[in-house]
Amino acid sequence: NLIARYPLPISKNISLSRDLFDVTTKTNFAITSKEYIKENLTHGEFVFNKELNEVLYNQKINNTTVSLPYYLVSSSIKSHLLLDSYINYIAASGQILIVDEPELNLHPDNLRHMARLLAMLVNNGVKLLFTTHSDYIIKELNNLIMFESLPEDAQDYAIKQIKKETRAEYLPEMFLAKDKVTCVIAKQNEKTGRVKTEIAPINEFGIDVDIIDREINYIGET
């Protein structure tokens, strides 16, 4: 009998990485999500060149397309390869997507874009499980939950005001119903060192993650 070296999610991730050159047909799933990740996170496209056996990153600058080998792009662009490939070629409603710390290598503004993108996937039927230590992602998810809790006319007004004041653009497809979200917090007992988990409260104002809020308040007081 063969014994798997890795848990199933990691094994699938490795298989996808090895088989990227065979994933060439884009799906019609979550078109808005495809546009959003390109415009706000990757700012370009990944191309799988079978002849060169190489992944290329193409970005259009003015009227010129600049092409770079994957190994020369920034760490933030590298970190988007698998998520971009999943959204463009694989994603379908009912699937389970596991993402470990989507905040890695991202600037604060891109963390907010990432939170919006993840919410869009959930609203398109993807069951999403992810871990995070990012206050930016939690706060942005809370914004999306608050948006969803508003009446439709208030949503329209809020979208216009935010765009006017900050140039940030929100779409109704990003808004997140609180009953679609469950947050599990891991806490370590300072005396025993044991870790326990608990469900964080969620209401129309979002997720109450007290351990993050407490540390932020502590930093502000010192």
mmCIF file of C-alpha atoms in Angstrom:
data_model
loop_
_atom_site.group_PDB
_atom_site.id
_atom_site.type_symbol
_atom_site.label_atom_id
_atom_site.label_comp_id
_atom_site.label_asym_id
_atom_site.label_seq_id
_atom_site.Cartn_x
_atom_site.Cartn_y
_atom_site.Cartn_z
ATOM 1 C CA ASN A 1 0.000 0.000 0.000
ATOM 2 C CA LEU A 2 1.185 3.479 -0.887
ATOM 3 C CA ILE A 3 1.332 6.049 1.901
ATOM 4 C CA ALA A 4 0.699 9.672 0.913
ATOM 5 C CA ARG A 5 3.557 11.998 1.828
ATOM 6 C CA TYR A 6 1.336 15.055 2.065
ATOM 7 C CA PRO A 7 -2.202 15.892 3.159
ATOM 8 C CA LEU A 8 -4.657 15.929 0.244
ATOM 9 C CA PRO A 9 -4.854 19.769 -0.131
ATOM 10 C CA ILE A 10 -1.049 20.054 -0.349
ATOM 11 C CA SER A 11 -0.848 17.107 -2.714
ATOM 12 C CA LYS A 12 -3.407 18.731 -5.022
ATOM 13 C CA ASN A 13 -1.515 22.011 -4.867
ATOM 14 C CA ILE A 14 1.711 20.278 -5.906
ATOM 15 C CA SER A 15 -0.102 18.482 -8.737
ATOM 16 C CA LEU A 16 -1.552 21.763 -10.001
ATOM 17 C CA SER A 17 1.896 23.392 -9.942
ATOM 18 C CA ARG A 18 3.292 20.532 -12.019
ATOM 19 C CA ASP A 19 0.390 20.509 -14.470
ATOM 20 C CA LEU A 20 0.041 24.247 -15.129
ATOM 21 C CA PHE A 21 1.227 23.847 -18.724
ATOM 22 C CA ASP A 22 -1.691 21.498 -19.369
ATOM 23 C CA VAL A 23 -4.254 23.993 -18.026
ATOM 24 C CA THR A 24 -4.939 26.128 -21.083
ATOM 25 C CA THR A 25 -8.709 26.513 -21.471
ATOM 26 C CA LYS A 26 -10.280 29.376 -19.562
ATOM 27 C CA THR A 27 -13.629 28.727 -17.899
ATOM 28 C CA ASN A 28 -16.638 31.048 -17.951
ATOM 29 C CA PHE A 29 -16.830 31.007 -14.158
ATOM 30 C CA ALA A 30 -16.735 34.257 -12.155
ATOM 31 C CA ILE A 31 -15.831 36.588 -15.024
ATOM 32 C CA THR A 32 -15.802 39.619 -12.723
ATOM 33 C CA SER A 33 -13.312 37.892 -10.408
ATOM 34 C CA LYS A 34 -11.000 37.243 -13.364
ATOM 35 C CA GLU A 35 -11.105 40.899 -14.332
ATOM 36 C CA TYR A 36 -10.629 42.010 -10.734
ATOM 37 C CA ILE A 37 -7.509 39.967 -10.023
ATOM 38 C CA LYS A 38 -5.942 41.145 -13.294
ATOM 39 C CA GLU A 39 -6.740 44.837 -12.789
ATOM 40 C CA ASN A 40 -5.989 45.095 -9.076
ATOM 41 C CA LEU A 41 -3.544 42.353 -8.059
ATOM 42 C CA THR A 42 -1.547 40.825 -10.919
ATOM 43 C CA HIS A 43 -1.767 43.876 -13.243
ATOM 44 C CA GLY A 44 -0.942 41.509 -16.075
ATOM 45 C CA GLU A 45 -1.271 37.955 -17.337
ATOM 46 C CA PHE A 46 0.579 34.687 -16.868
ATOM 47 C CA VAL A 47 1.392 32.823 -20.062
ATOM 48 C CA PHE A 48 2.473 29.190 -20.139
ATOM 49 C CA ASN A 49 4.957 28.806 -22.983
ATOM 50 C CA LYS A 50 5.274 25.099 -23.721
ATOM 51 C CA GLU A 51 8.038 25.570 -26.289
ATOM 52 C CA LEU A 52 10.275 27.325 -23.775
ATOM 53 C CA ASN A 53 8.925 25.258 -20.882
ATOM 54 C CA GLU A 54 8.576 28.543 -19.058
ATOM 55 C CA VAL A 55 5.954 30.644 -17.306
ATOM 56 C CA LEU A 56 5.972 34.214 -18.577
ATOM 57 C CA TYR A 57 4.417 37.288 -17.013
ATOM 58 C CA ASN A 58 3.083 39.834 -19.507
ATOM 59 C CA GLN A 59 2.196 43.376 -18.525
ATOM 60 C CA LYS A 60 0.986 46.094 -20.852
ATOM 61 C CA ILE A 61 2.705 49.429 -20.217
ATOM 62 C CA ASN A 62 1.259 52.216 -22.375
ATOM 63 C CA ASN A 63 1.116 50.557 -25.809
ATOM 64 C CA THR A 64 3.952 48.103 -25.226
ATOM 65 C CA THR A 65 3.668 44.601 -23.756
ATOM 66 C CA VAL A 66 6.572 43.758 -21.468
ATOM 67 C CA SER A 67 7.237 40.034 -20.997
ATOM 68 C CA LEU A 68 9.315 38.652 -18.126
ATOM 69 C CA PRO A 69 10.173 35.102 -17.059
ATOM 70 C CA TYR A 70 8.280 34.151 -13.920
ATOM 71 C CA TYR A 71 11.438 33.869 -11.816
ATOM 72 C CA LEU A 72 12.230 37.561 -12.393
ATOM 73 C CA VAL A 73 8.948 39.053 -11.166
ATOM 74 C CA SER A 74 8.322 40.321 -7.651
ATOM 75 C CA SER A 75 7.365 38.052 -4.764
ATOM 76 C CA SER A 76 3.846 39.496 -4.685
ATOM 77 C CA ILE A 77 3.272 38.637 -8.367
ATOM 78 C CA LYS A 78 4.745 35.157 -7.823
ATOM 79 C CA SER A 79 2.336 34.564 -4.945
ATOM 80 C CA HIS A 80 -0.636 35.189 -7.257
ATOM 81 C CA LEU A 81 0.229 32.564 -9.886
ATOM 82 C CA LEU A 82 -1.741 29.655 -8.437
ATOM 83 C CA LEU A 83 -4.737 31.753 -7.350
ATOM 84 C CA ASP A 84 -4.851 33.415 -10.768
ATOM 85 C CA SER A 85 -4.648 30.011 -12.475
ATOM 86 C CA TYR A 86 -7.371 28.631 -10.228
ATOM 87 C CA ILE A 87 -9.756 31.496 -10.973
ATOM 88 C CA ASN A 88 -9.118 31.486 -14.724
ATOM 89 C CA TYR A 89 -8.936 27.769 -15.479
ATOM 90 C CA ILE A 90 -10.301 25.631 -12.664
ATOM 91 C CA ALA A 91 -12.832 27.359 -10.368
ATOM 92 C CA ALA A 92 -16.408 26.114 -10.265
ATOM 93 C CA SER A 93 -19.322 26.525 -7.893
ATOM 94 C CA GLY A 94 -19.309 24.021 -5.031
ATOM 95 C CA GLN A 95 -15.541 23.559 -4.931
ATOM 96 C CA ILE A 96 -13.508 23.966 -1.739
ATOM 97 C CA LEU A 97 -10.565 26.345 -1.976
ATOM 98 C CA ILE A 98 -7.984 26.401 0.831
ATOM 99 C CA VAL A 99 -5.640 29.402 1.022
ATOM 100 C CA ASP A 100 -2.908 29.684 3.628
ATOM 101 C CA GLU A 101 -2.355 33.316 4.637
ATOM 102 C CA PRO A 102 -3.394 35.197 1.470
ATOM 103 C CA GLU A 103 -1.795 38.362 2.903
ATOM 104 C CA LEU A 104 1.783 37.190 2.251
ATOM 105 C CA ASN A 105 3.930 39.672 0.281
ATOM 106 C CA LEU A 106 1.094 42.159 -0.212
ATOM 107 C CA HIS A 107 0.930 45.884 0.495
ATOM 108 C CA PRO A 108 -2.004 47.136 2.621
ATOM 109 C CA ASP A 109 -4.018 48.349 -0.390
ATOM 110 C CA ASN A 110 -3.593 44.970 -2.068
ATOM 111 C CA LEU A 111 -4.683 43.227 1.135
ATOM 112 C CA ARG A 112 -8.022 44.984 0.787
ATOM 113 C CA HIS A 113 -8.230 43.956 -2.864
ATOM 114 C CA MET A 114 -7.499 40.381 -1.814
ATOM 115 C CA ALA A 115 -10.328 40.423 0.749
ATOM 116 C CA ARG A 116 -12.757 41.692 -1.897
ATOM 117 C CA LEU A 117 -11.612 39.025 -4.369
ATOM 118 C CA LEU A 118 -12.102 36.241 -1.817
ATOM 119 C CA ALA A 119 -15.599 37.554 -1.042
ATOM 120 C CA MET A 120 -16.435 37.513 -4.750
ATOM 121 C CA LEU A 121 -15.390 33.861 -4.987
ATOM 122 C CA VAL A 122 -17.629 33.001 -2.013
ATOM 123 C CA ASN A 123 -20.550 34.796 -3.644
ATOM 124 C CA ASN A 124 -19.938 32.734 -6.793
ATOM 125 C CA GLY A 125 -20.330 29.482 -4.867
ATOM 126 C CA VAL A 126 -16.742 28.603 -3.890
ATOM 127 C CA LYS A 127 -16.434 27.289 -0.332
ATOM 128 C CA LEU A 128 -13.403 29.114 0.979
ATOM 129 C CA LEU A 129 -11.212 28.166 3.930
ATOM 130 C CA PHE A 130 -8.299 30.457 4.736
ATOM 131 C CA THR A 131 -6.058 31.422 7.616
ATOM 132 C CA THR A 132 -4.946 34.978 8.275
ATOM 133 C CA HIS A 133 -3.088 37.169 10.748
ATOM 134 C CA SER A 134 -3.951 40.320 8.817
ATOM 135 C CA ASP A 135 -5.985 43.062 10.445
ATOM 136 C CA TYR A 136 -6.402 44.638 7.011
ATOM 137 C CA ILE A 137 -8.147 41.570 5.613
ATOM 138 C CA ILE A 138 -10.397 41.218 8.678
ATOM 139 C CA LYS A 139 -11.344 44.906 8.592
ATOM 140 C CA GLU A 140 -12.103 44.793 4.872
ATOM 141 C CA LEU A 141 -14.265 41.683 5.292
ATOM 142 C CA ASN A 142 -16.093 43.603 8.019
ATOM 143 C CA ASN A 143 -16.660 46.465 5.579
ATOM 144 C CA LEU A 144 -18.148 44.014 3.069
ATOM 145 C CA ILE A 145 -20.421 42.525 5.748
ATOM 146 C CA MET A 146 -21.575 46.010 6.756
ATOM 147 C CA PHE A 147 -22.270 46.874 3.106
ATOM 148 C CA GLU A 148 -24.442 43.764 2.746
ATOM 149 C CA SER A 149 -26.388 44.708 5.894
ATOM 150 C CA LEU A 150 -27.403 48.106 4.447
ATOM 151 C CA PRO A 151 -30.650 48.701 2.499
ATOM 152 C CA GLU A 152 -30.090 48.844 -1.259
ATOM 153 C CA ASP A 153 -30.470 52.628 -1.525
ATOM 154 C CA ALA A 154 -27.973 53.100 1.326
ATOM 155 C CA GLN A 155 -25.549 50.730 -0.434
ATOM 156 C CA ASP A 156 -25.697 52.850 -3.604
ATOM 157 C CA TYR A 157 -25.100 56.035 -1.641
ATOM 158 C CA ALA A 158 -22.186 54.521 0.294
ATOM 159 C CA ILE A 159 -20.529 53.236 -2.897
ATOM 160 C CA LYS A 160 -20.721 56.672 -4.514
ATOM 161 C CA GLN A 161 -19.432 58.514 -1.439
ATOM 162 C CA ILE A 162 -16.510 56.157 -0.913
ATOM 163 C CA LYS A 163 -15.522 56.392 -4.574
ATOM 164 C CA LYS A 164 -15.750 60.197 -4.388
ATOM 165 C CA GLU A 165 -13.663 60.486 -1.222
ATOM 166 C CA THR A 166 -11.130 57.670 -1.613
ATOM 167 C CA ARG A 167 -11.443 56.502 -5.268
ATOM 168 C CA ALA A 168 -12.024 52.971 -3.950
ATOM 169 C CA GLU A 169 -14.558 51.073 -6.048
ATOM 170 C CA TYR A 170 -16.962 48.531 -4.585
ATOM 171 C CA LEU A 171 -19.309 46.209 -6.445
ATOM 172 C CA PRO A 172 -22.431 44.534 -4.996
ATOM 173 C CA GLU A 173 -20.816 41.206 -5.965
ATOM 174 C CA MET A 174 -18.271 41.820 -3.201
ATOM 175 C CA PHE A 175 -20.770 42.319 -0.398
ATOM 176 C CA LEU A 176 -20.747 39.468 2.076
ATOM 177 C CA ALA A 177 -23.742 38.166 4.017
ATOM 178 C CA LYS A 178 -22.836 37.506 7.649
ATOM 179 C CA ASP A 179 -24.435 34.045 7.549
ATOM 180 C CA LYS A 180 -21.885 33.015 4.874
ATOM 181 C CA VAL A 181 -18.996 33.627 7.266
ATOM 182 C CA THR A 182 -17.620 31.602 10.163
ATOM 183 C CA CYS A 183 -14.490 32.720 11.984
ATOM 184 C CA VAL A 184 -12.547 30.345 14.223
ATOM 185 C CA ILE A 185 -9.945 31.938 16.502
ATOM 186 C CA ALA A 186 -6.996 30.031 17.968
ATOM 187 C CA LYS A 187 -5.943 31.312 21.383
ATOM 188 C CA GLN A 188 -2.995 30.211 23.484
ATOM 189 C CA ASN A 189 -3.249 30.023 27.247
ATOM 190 C CA GLU A 190 -0.329 32.036 28.598
ATOM 191 C CA LYS A 191 0.044 29.811 31.669
ATOM 192 C CA THR A 192 -0.358 26.328 30.204
ATOM 193 C CA GLY A 193 0.732 27.016 26.617
ATOM 194 C CA ARG A 194 -2.247 25.044 25.331
ATOM 195 C CA VAL A 195 -4.133 26.327 22.300
ATOM 196 C CA LYS A 196 -7.907 26.314 22.194
ATOM 197 C CA THR A 197 -10.289 27.402 19.447
ATOM 198 C CA GLU A 198 -13.466 29.402 19.693
ATOM 199 C CA ILE A 199 -16.031 30.834 17.296
ATOM 200 C CA ALA A 200 -15.858 34.624 16.947
ATOM 201 C CA PRO A 201 -19.139 36.580 17.167
ATOM 202 C CA ILE A 202 -20.380 37.983 13.840
ATOM 203 C CA ASN A 203 -23.124 40.588 13.415
ATOM 204 C CA GLU A 204 -24.060 43.268 10.890
ATOM 205 C CA PHE A 205 -20.890 45.182 11.819
ATOM 206 C CA GLY A 206 -18.642 42.238 10.985
ATOM 207 C CA ILE A 207 -16.388 39.825 12.847
ATOM 208 C CA ASP A 208 -15.337 40.548 16.414
ATOM 209 C CA VAL A 209 -11.695 39.434 16.543
ATOM 210 C CA ASP A 210 -10.744 40.670 19.995
ATOM 211 C CA ILE A 211 -7.178 39.313 19.999
ATOM 212 C CA ILE A 212 -6.259 41.513 17.016
ATOM 213 C CA ASP A 213 -8.093 44.561 18.392
ATOM 214 C CA ARG A 214 -6.405 44.100 21.750
ATOM 215 C CA GLU A 215 -2.912 44.105 20.240
ATOM 216 C CA ILE A 216 -3.674 47.176 18.129
ATOM 217 C CA ASN A 217 -4.930 49.024 21.184
ATOM 218 C CA TYR A 218 -1.849 47.914 23.130
ATOM 219 C CA ILE A 219 0.476 49.290 20.446
ATOM 220 C CA GLY A 220 -1.422 52.588 20.496
ATOM 221 C CA GLU A 221 -1.028 52.890 24.243
ATOM 222 C CA THR A 222 2.723 52.191 24.376
#
